[in-house]
Coordinates of C-alpha atoms in Angstrom, one line a residue:
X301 CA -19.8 16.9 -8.7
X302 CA -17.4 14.0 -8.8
X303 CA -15.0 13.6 -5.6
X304 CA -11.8 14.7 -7.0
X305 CA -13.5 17.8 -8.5
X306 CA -14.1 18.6 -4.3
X307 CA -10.8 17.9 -3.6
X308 CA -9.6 20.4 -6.5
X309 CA -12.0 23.1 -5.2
X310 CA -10.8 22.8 -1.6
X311 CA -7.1 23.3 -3.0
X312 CA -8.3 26.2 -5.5
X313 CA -9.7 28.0 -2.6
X314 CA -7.1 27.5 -0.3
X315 CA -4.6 29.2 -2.4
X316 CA -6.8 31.7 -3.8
X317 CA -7.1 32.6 0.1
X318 CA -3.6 32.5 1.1
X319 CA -2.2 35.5 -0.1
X320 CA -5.3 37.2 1.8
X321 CA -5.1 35.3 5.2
X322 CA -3.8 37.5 8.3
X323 CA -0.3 36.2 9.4
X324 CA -1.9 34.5 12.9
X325 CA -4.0 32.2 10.8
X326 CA -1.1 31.5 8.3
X327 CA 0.7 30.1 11.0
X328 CA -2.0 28.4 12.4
X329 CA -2.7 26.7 9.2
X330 CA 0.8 26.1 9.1
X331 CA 0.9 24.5 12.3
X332 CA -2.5 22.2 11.0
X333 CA -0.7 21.5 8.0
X334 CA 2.8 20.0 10.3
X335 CA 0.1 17.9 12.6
X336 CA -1.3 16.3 10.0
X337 CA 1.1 15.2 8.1
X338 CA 1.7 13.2 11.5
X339 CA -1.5 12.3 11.9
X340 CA -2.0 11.1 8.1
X341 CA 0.6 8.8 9.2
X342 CA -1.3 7.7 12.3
X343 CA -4.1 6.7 9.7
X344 CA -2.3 4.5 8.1
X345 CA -0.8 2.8 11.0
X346 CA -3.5 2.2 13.4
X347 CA -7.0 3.4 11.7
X348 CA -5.7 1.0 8.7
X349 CA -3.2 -1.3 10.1
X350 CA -4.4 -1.9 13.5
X351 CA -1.4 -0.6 15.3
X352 CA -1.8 2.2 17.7
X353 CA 1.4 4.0 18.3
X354 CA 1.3 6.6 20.9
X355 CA 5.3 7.4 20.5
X356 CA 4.9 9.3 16.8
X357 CA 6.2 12.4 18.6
X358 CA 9.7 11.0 19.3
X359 CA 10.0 10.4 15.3
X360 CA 9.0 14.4 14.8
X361 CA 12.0 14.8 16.8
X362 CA 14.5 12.7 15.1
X363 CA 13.0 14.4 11.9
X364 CA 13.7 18.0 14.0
X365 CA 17.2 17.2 15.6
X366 CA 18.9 15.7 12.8
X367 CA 18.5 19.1 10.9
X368 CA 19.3 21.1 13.8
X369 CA 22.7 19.0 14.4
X370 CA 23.5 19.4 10.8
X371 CA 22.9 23.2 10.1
X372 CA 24.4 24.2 14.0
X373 CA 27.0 22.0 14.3
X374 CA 30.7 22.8 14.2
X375 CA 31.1 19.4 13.1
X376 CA 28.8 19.1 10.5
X377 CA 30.0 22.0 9.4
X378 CA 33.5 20.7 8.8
X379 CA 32.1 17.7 7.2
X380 CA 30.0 19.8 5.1
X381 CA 32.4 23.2 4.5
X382 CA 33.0 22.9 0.8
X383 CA 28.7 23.2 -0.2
X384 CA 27.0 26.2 0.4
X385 CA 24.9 26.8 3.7
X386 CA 21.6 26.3 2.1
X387 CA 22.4 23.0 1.3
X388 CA 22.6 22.2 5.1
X389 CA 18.6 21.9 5.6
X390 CA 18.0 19.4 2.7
X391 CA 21.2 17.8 4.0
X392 CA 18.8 17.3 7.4
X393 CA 16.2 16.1 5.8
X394 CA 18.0 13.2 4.5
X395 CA 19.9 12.8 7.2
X396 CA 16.9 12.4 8.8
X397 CA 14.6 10.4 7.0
X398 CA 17.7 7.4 6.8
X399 CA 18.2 7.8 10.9
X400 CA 14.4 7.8 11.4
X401 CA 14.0 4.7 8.9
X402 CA 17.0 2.8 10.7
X403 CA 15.7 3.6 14.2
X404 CA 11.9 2.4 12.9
X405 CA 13.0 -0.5 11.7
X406 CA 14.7 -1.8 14.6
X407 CA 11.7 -0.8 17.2
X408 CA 9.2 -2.3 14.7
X409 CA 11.6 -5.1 14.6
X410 CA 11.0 -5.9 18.3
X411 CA 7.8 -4.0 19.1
X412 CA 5.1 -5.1 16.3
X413 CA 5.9 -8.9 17.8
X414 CA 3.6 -7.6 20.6
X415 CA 0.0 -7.9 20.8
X416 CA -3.0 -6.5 22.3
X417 CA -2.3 -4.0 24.7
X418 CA 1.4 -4.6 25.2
X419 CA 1.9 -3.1 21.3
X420 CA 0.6 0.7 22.7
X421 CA 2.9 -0.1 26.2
X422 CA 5.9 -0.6 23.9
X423 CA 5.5 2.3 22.0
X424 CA 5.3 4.2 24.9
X425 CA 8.1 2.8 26.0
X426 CA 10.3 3.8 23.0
X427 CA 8.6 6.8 22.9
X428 CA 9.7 8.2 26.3
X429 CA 13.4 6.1 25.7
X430 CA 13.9 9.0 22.9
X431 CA 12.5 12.2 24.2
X432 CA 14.8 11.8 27.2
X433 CA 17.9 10.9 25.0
X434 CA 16.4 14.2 23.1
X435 CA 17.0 15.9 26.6
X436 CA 20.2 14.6 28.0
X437 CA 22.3 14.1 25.1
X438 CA 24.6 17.8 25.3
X439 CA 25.0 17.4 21.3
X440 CA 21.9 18.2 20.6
X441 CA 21.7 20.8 23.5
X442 CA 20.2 18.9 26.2
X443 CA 17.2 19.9 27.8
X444 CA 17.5 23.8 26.9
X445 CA 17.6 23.0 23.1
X446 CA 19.1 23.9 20.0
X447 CA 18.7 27.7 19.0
X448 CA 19.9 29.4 15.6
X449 CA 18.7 27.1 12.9
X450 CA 18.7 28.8 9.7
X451 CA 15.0 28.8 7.5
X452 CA 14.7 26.6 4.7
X453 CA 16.0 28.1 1.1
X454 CA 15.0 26.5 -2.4
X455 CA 16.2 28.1 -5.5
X456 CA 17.5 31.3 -3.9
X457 CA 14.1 31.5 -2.5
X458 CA 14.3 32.3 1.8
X459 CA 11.4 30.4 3.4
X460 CA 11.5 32.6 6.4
X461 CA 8.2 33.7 6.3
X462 CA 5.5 30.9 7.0
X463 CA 3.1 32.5 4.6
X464 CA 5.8 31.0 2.3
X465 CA 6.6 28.0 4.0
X466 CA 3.3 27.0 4.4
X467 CA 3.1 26.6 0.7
X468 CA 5.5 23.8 0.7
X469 CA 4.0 22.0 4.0
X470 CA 0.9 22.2 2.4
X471 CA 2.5 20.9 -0.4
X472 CA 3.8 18.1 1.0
X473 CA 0.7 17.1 3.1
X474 CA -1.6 17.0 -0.2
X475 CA 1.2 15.4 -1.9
X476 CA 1.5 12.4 1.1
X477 CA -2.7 12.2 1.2
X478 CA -2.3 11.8 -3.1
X479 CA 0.2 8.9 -2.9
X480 CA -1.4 7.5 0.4
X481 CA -4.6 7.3 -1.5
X482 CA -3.2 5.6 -4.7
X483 CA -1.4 3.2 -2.3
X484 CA -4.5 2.0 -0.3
X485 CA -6.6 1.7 -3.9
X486 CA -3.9 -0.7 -5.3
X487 CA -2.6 -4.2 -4.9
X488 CA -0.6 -3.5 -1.9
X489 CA -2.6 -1.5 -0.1
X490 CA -5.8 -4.6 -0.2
X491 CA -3.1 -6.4 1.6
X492 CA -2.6 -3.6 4.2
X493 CA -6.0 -3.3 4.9
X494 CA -5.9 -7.1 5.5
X495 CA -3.5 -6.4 8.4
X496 CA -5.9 -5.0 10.8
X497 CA -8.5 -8.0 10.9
X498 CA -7.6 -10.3 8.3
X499 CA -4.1 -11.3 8.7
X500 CA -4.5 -14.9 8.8
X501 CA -6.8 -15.1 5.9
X502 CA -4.4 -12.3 4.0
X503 CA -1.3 -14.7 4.7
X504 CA -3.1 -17.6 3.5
X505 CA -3.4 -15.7 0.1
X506 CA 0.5 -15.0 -0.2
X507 CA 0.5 -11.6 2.2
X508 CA 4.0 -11.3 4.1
X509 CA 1.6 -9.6 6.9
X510 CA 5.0 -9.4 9.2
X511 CA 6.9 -7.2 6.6
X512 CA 3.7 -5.5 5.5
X513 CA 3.6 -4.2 9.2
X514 CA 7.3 -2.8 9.4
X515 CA 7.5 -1.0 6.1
X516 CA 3.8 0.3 7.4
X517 CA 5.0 1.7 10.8
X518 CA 8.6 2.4 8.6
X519 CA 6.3 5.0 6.3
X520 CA 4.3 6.3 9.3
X521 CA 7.7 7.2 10.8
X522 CA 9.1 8.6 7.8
X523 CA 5.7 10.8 7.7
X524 CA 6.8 12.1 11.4
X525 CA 10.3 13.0 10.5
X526 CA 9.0 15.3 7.5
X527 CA 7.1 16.8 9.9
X528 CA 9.6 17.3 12.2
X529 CA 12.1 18.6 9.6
X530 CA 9.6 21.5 8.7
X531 CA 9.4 22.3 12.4
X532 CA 12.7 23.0 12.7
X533 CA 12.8 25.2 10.0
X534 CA 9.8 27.5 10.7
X535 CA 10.4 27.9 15.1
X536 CA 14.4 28.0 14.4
X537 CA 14.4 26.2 17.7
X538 CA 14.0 22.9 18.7
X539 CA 14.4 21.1 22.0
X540 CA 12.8 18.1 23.6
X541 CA 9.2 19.6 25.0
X542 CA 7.2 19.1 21.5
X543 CA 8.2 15.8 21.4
X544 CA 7.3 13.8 24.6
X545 CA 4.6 11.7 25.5
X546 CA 1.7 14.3 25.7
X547 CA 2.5 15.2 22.0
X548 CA 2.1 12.0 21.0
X549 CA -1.0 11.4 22.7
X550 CA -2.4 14.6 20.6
X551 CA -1.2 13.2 17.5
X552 CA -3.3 10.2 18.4
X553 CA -6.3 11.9 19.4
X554 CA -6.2 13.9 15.9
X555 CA -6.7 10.7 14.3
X556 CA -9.0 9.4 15.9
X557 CA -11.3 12.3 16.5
X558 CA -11.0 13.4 12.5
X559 CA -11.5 9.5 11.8
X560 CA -8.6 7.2 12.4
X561 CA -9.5 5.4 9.1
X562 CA -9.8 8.6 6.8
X563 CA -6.7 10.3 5.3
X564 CA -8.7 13.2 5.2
X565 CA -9.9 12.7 8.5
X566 CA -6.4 13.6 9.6
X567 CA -6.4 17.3 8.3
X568 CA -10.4 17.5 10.0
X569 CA -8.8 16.1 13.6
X570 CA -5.6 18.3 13.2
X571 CA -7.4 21.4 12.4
X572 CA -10.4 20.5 14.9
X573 CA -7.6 19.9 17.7
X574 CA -5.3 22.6 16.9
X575 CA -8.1 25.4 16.7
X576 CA -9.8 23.9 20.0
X577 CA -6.1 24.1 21.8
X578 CA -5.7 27.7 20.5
X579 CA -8.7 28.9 21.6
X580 CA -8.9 26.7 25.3
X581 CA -5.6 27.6 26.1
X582 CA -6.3 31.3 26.7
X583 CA -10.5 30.8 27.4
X584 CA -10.4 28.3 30.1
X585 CA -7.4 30.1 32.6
X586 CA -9.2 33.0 32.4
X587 CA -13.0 31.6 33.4
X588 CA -11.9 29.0 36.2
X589 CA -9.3 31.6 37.7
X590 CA -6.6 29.1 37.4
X591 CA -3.6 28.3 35.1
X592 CA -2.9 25.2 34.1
X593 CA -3.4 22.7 31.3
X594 CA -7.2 22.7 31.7
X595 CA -7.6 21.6 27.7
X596 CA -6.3 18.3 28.4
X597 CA -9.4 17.2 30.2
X598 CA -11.3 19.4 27.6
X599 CA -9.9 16.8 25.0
X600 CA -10.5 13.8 27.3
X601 CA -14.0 14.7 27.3
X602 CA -14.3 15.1 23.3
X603 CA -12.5 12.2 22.9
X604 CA -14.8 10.3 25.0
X605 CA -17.8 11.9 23.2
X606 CA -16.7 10.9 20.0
X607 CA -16.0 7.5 20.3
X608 CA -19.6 7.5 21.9
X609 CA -21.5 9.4 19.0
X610 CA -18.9 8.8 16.4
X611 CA -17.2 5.6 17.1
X612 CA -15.6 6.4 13.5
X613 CA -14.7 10.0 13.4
X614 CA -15.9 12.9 12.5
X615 CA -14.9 12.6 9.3
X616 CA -17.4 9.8 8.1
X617 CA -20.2 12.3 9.1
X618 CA -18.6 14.5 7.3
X619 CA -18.2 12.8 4.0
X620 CA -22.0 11.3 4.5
X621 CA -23.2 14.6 4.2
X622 CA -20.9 15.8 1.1
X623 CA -22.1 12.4 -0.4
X624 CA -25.1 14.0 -1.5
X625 CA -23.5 16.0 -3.9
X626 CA -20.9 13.8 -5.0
X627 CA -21.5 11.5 -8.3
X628 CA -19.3 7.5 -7.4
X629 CA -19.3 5.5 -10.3
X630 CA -19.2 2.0 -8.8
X631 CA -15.9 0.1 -8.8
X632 CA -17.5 -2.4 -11.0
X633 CA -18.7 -0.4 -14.0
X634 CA -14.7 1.1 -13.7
X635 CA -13.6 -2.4 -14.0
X636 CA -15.8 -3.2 -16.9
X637 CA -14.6 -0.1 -18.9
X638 CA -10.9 -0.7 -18.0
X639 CA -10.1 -2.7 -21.2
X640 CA -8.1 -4.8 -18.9
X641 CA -6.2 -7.7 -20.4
X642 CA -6.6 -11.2 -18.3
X643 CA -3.7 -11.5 -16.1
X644 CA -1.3 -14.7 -16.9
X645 CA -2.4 -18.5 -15.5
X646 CA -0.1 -20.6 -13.7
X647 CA 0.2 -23.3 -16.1
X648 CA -1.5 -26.8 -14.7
X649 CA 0.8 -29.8 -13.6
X650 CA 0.0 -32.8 -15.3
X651 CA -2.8 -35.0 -14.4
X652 CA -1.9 -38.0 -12.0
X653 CA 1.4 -36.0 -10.6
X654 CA 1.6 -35.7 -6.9
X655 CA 0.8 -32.0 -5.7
X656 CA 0.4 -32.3 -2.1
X657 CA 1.7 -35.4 0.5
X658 CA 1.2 -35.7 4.3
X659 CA 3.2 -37.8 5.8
X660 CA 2.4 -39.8 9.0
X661 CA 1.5 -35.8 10.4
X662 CA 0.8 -35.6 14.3
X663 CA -0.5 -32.7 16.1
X664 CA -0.3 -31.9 20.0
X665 CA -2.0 -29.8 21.9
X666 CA 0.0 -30.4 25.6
X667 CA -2.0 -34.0 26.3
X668 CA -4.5 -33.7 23.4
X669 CA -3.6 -35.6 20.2
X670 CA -5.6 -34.2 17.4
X671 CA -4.0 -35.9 14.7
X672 CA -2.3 -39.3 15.3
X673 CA 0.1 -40.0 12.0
X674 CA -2.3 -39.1 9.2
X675 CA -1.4 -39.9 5.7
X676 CA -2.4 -38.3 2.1
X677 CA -1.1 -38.1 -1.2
X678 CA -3.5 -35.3 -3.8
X679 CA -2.4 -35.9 -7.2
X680 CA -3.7 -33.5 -10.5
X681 CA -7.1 -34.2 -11.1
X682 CA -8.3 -35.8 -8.3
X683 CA -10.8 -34.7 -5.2
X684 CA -10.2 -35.9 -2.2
X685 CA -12.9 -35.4 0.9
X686 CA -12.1 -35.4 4.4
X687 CA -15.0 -36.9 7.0
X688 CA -15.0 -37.2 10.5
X689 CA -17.4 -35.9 13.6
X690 CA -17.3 -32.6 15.3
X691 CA -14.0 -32.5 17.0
X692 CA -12.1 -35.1 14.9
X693 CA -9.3 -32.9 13.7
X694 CA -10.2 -32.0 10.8
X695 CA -9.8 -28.2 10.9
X696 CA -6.3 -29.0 12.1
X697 CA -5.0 -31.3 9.5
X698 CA -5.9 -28.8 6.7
X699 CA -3.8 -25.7 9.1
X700 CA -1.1 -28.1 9.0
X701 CA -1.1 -29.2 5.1
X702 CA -1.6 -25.3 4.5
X703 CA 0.9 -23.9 6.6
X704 CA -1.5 -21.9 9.4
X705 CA 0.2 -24.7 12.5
X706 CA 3.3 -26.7 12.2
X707 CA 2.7 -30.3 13.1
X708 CA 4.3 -31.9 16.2
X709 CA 5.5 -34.7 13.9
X710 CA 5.7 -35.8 10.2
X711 CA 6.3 -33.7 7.0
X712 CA 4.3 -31.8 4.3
X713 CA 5.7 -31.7 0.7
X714 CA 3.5 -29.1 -1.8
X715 CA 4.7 -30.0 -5.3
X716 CA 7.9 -32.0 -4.7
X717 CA 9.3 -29.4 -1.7
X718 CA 9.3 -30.0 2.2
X719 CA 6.9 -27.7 3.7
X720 CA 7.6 -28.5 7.2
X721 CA 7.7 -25.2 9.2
X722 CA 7.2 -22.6 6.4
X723 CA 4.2 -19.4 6.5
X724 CA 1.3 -20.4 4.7
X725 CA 2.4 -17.4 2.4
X726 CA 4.6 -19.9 1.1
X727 CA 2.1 -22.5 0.3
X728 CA -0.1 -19.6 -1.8
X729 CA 3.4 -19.1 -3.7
X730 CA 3.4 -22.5 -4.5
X731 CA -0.4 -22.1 -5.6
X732 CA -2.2 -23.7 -2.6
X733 CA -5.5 -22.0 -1.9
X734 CA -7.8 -22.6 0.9
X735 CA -10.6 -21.4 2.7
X736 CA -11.9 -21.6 6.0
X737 CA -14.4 -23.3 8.0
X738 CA -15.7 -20.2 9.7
X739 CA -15.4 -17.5 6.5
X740 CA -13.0 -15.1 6.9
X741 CA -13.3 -11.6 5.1
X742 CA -12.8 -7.7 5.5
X743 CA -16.2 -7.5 5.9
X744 CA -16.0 -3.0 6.1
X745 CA -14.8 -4.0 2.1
X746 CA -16.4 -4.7 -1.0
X747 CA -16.9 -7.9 -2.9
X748 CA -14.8 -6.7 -5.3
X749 CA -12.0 -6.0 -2.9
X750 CA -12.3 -9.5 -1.0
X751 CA -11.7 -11.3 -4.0
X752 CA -8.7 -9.1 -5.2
X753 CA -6.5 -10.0 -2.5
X754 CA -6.9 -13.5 -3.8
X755 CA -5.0 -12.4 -6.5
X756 CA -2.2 -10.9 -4.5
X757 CA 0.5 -13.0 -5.6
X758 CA -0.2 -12.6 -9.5
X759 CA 1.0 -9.1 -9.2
X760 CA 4.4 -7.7 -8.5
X761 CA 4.3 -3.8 -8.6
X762 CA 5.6 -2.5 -4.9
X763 CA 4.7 -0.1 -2.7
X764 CA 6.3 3.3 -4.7
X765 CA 4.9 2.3 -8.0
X766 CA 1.3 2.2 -6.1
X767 CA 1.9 5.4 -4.8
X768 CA 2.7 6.7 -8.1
X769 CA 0.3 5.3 -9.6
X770 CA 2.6 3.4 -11.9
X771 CA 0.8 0.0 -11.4
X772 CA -2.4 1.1 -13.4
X773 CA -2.2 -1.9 -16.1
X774 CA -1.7 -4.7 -13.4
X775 CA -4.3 -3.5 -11.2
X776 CA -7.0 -3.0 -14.2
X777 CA -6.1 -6.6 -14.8
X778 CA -6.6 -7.8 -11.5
X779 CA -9.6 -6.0 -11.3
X780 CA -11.0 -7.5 -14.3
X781 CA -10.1 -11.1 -13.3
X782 CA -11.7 -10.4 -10.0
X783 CA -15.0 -9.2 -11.5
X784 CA -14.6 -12.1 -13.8
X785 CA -14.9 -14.6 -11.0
X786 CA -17.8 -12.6 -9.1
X787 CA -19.9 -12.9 -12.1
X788 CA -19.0 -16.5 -12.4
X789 CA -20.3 -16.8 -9.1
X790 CA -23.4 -14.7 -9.6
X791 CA -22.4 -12.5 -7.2
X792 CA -21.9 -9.4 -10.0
X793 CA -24.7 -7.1 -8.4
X794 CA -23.3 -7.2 -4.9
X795 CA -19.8 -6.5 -6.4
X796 CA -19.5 -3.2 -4.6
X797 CA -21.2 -4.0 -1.5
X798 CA -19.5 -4.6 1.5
X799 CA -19.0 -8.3 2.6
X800 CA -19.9 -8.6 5.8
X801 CA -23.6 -7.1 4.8
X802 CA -24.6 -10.4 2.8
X803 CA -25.9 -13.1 3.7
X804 CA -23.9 -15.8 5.0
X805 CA -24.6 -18.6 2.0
X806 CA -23.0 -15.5 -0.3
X807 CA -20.5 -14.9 2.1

């Protein structure tokens, strides 16, 4: 059985079972179905992009408030009087979806500057910032809410009942997980994995790792404010409780117990949290005596067992186990049957004109000089070799002529244009390539994979045509070439193994 044969079944079955489901677990599942869709986001963002976001809550409630406003509000509804009422929900949604990508923007903007642990301390920052503008603003009803929203409608069809709306948040979850999948196999998505531990090897090959990380935490967002939307519609009731800090520290805790690097490990941790908070809720007040919100420490507990047993996720177990039964072709024999044309070369200056020039370049570190006014002129055709002992510099004059530091003094020029102060990006645009004295790879990817991103800049498809899979032709050409150059190398058998398992000469 091939993997997206499993996939099928698991779709098949849950809608062969859906008509049959008591109405308790159809909201349940709808309720797994909403968390997810957060949590999927959460994936992306911190298990693939390195950046853990504990405020995702506050963007379910943008996602929740700005439909409320627009189906309750007298003045929405004067705006809106002349299209019928059933209009007013998809109104919401994108009403919501522009707020929540305006308001993302700007604290990605400012936040994703941070680093370390002052990234999670700003997002809890924002995070509480909106649930109490949630709670104190009186147009959205304050702290006691918004009540009377009216259920979603599509094609004359009421979605009152969840066993209904479920159908479409289900929808919408498998739909996100499809293009988030297509997005992570594809051009773009190489460079997002690049952003969690390869950013300054990823820049070097032409990666804008800075914008890369806003549209990332932009999408994640987005994700949020879906499931905030289809909230609304199904409790008819919002106000600020579902979406403060707590919640968001669920959200996390879905993806990291599922498997923060898994999309599917987001449905196992929503469904895994959701069912254990169900049943905790009601078990554990009646066997300590007490009430209280005893399933927090329950939760604590799991997560700490996890990251102990599972560092991972559950869902890597999981899919170890379902392995056995699944038939991957390897990435390489895909390549090789693509029929992928070779992609375009950048045509070659002529030989003897000057590429690259350092001129009288000093670098500074507070009373260190590292590099005192060094001079060099590459022209086509010719190798140049730069010797000198253990601490002589030379790591640092090649950061500077590649755009990793700026110097203290002097200019660069890459093919007739001052470089002086521009992202190594820049330099890969102009076709400068460089590697690094200690090697620098994703080693959790492939061979194949690694050398991709090198060709990052000979493709242009964005992040939509990757999630629609519209940027098949350019990435079986890139493919190709990369498998190309792996054979060159030799390195053809390991193709599909991951990097950081070989040795270090084939590193």
């Amino acid at each position: 059985m091939k993997q997206r044969h499993l996939v099928i079944a698991f779709i098949v079955a849950l809608a062969a079972a859906w008509s049959l489901l008591q109405p308790f677990t159809i909201t349940l599942l709808c309720y797994i179905g909403l968390y997810a869709l957060v949590a999927v986001g959460l994936v992306m963002l911190t298990g693939v992009g390195g950046m853990t976001s504990f405020g995702q809550a506050a963007f379910v409630g943008l996602g929740a408030y700005a439909t409320a406003w627009i189906c309750t509000s007298p003045t929405a509804a004067e705006w809106l009087g002349f299209l019928p009422k059933g209009v007013y929900p998809w109104i919401g949604l994108v009403l919501g979806l522009l707020v929540t990508a305006l308001i993302a923007w700007a604290l990605g903007a400012v936040t994703l500057r941070l680093s370390g642990h002052y990234l999670p301390l700003g997002t809890i920052a924002w995070g509480l910032s909106l649930y109490y503008i949630f709670g104190n603003l009186q147009t959205l009803g304050g702290f006691t809410g918004i009540t009377d929203i009216p259920p979603l409608t599509l094609f004359g069809l009421s979605m009152e009942s969840p066993r209904v709306l479920g159908v479409l948040i289900w929808a919408l979850l498998l739909l996100a997980i499809w293009a988030l999948h297509n997005l992570l196999h594809s051009r773009e998505g190489r460079a997002i994995r690049a952003l969690k531990s390869g950013r300054l090897m990823a820049e070097s090959m032409g990666v804008d790792t800075a914008r890369h990380r806003i549209k990332l935490f932009v999408l994640a967002a987005l994700l949020a404010a879906v499931s905030g939307w289809l909230y609304a519609h199904m409790q008819r009731f919002v106000n600020p409780t579902p979406f403060n800090l707590n919640i968001g520290i669920e959200y996390l805790f879905m993806a990291v117990v599922g498997g923060a690097g898994y999309l599917w490990g987001a449905v196992l941790g929503a469904t895994l949290i959701t069912l254990l908070k169900e049943e905790l809720q009601d078990a554990l007040p009646k066997l300590l005596g007490a009430s209280g919100n005893f399933e927090v420490i329950v939760f604590g507990l799991l997560m700490l067992l996890v990251l102990q047993r599972a560092a991972d996720g559950l869902w890597p177990v999981l899919a170890g186990w379902m392995r056995r039964f699944i038939q991957a072709e390897p990435a390489h024999k895909l390549v090789a049957g693509g029929g992928a044309v070779q992609l375009d070369q950048r045509q070659l200056p002529p030989a003897g004109q000057e590429i690259l020039k350092a001129d009288k370049v000093t670098k500074r570190f507070a009373g260190l000089v590292a590099n005192n006014e060094v001079d060099m002129t590459v022209k086509a055709g010719e190798i140049h070799a730069l010797i000198g002992p253990n601490g002589a510099g030379k790591s640092t004059f090649f950061n500077m002529i590649s755009g990793v530091d700026d110097p203290t003094d002097g200019s660069v020029s890459l093919m007739g244009k001052p470089m002086r102060g521009h992202p190594s990006r820049e330099f890969a645009a102009l076709g400068l390539g460089r590697t690094f004295q200690h090697v620098r790879l994703l080693g959790e990817r492939s061979v194949l994979d690694n050398v991709a991103l090198g060709a990052h800049r000979r493709g242009h498809r964005g992040w939509v045509a990757s999630m629609l899979r519209l940027d098949r032709a350019e990435e079986a050409a890139v493919l190709a070439e990369a498998m190309r150059q792996i054979e060159r190398c030799g390195l053809g058998a390991v193709a599909d193994t991951a990097a950081a398992s070989l040795p270090l000469g084939q590193q």
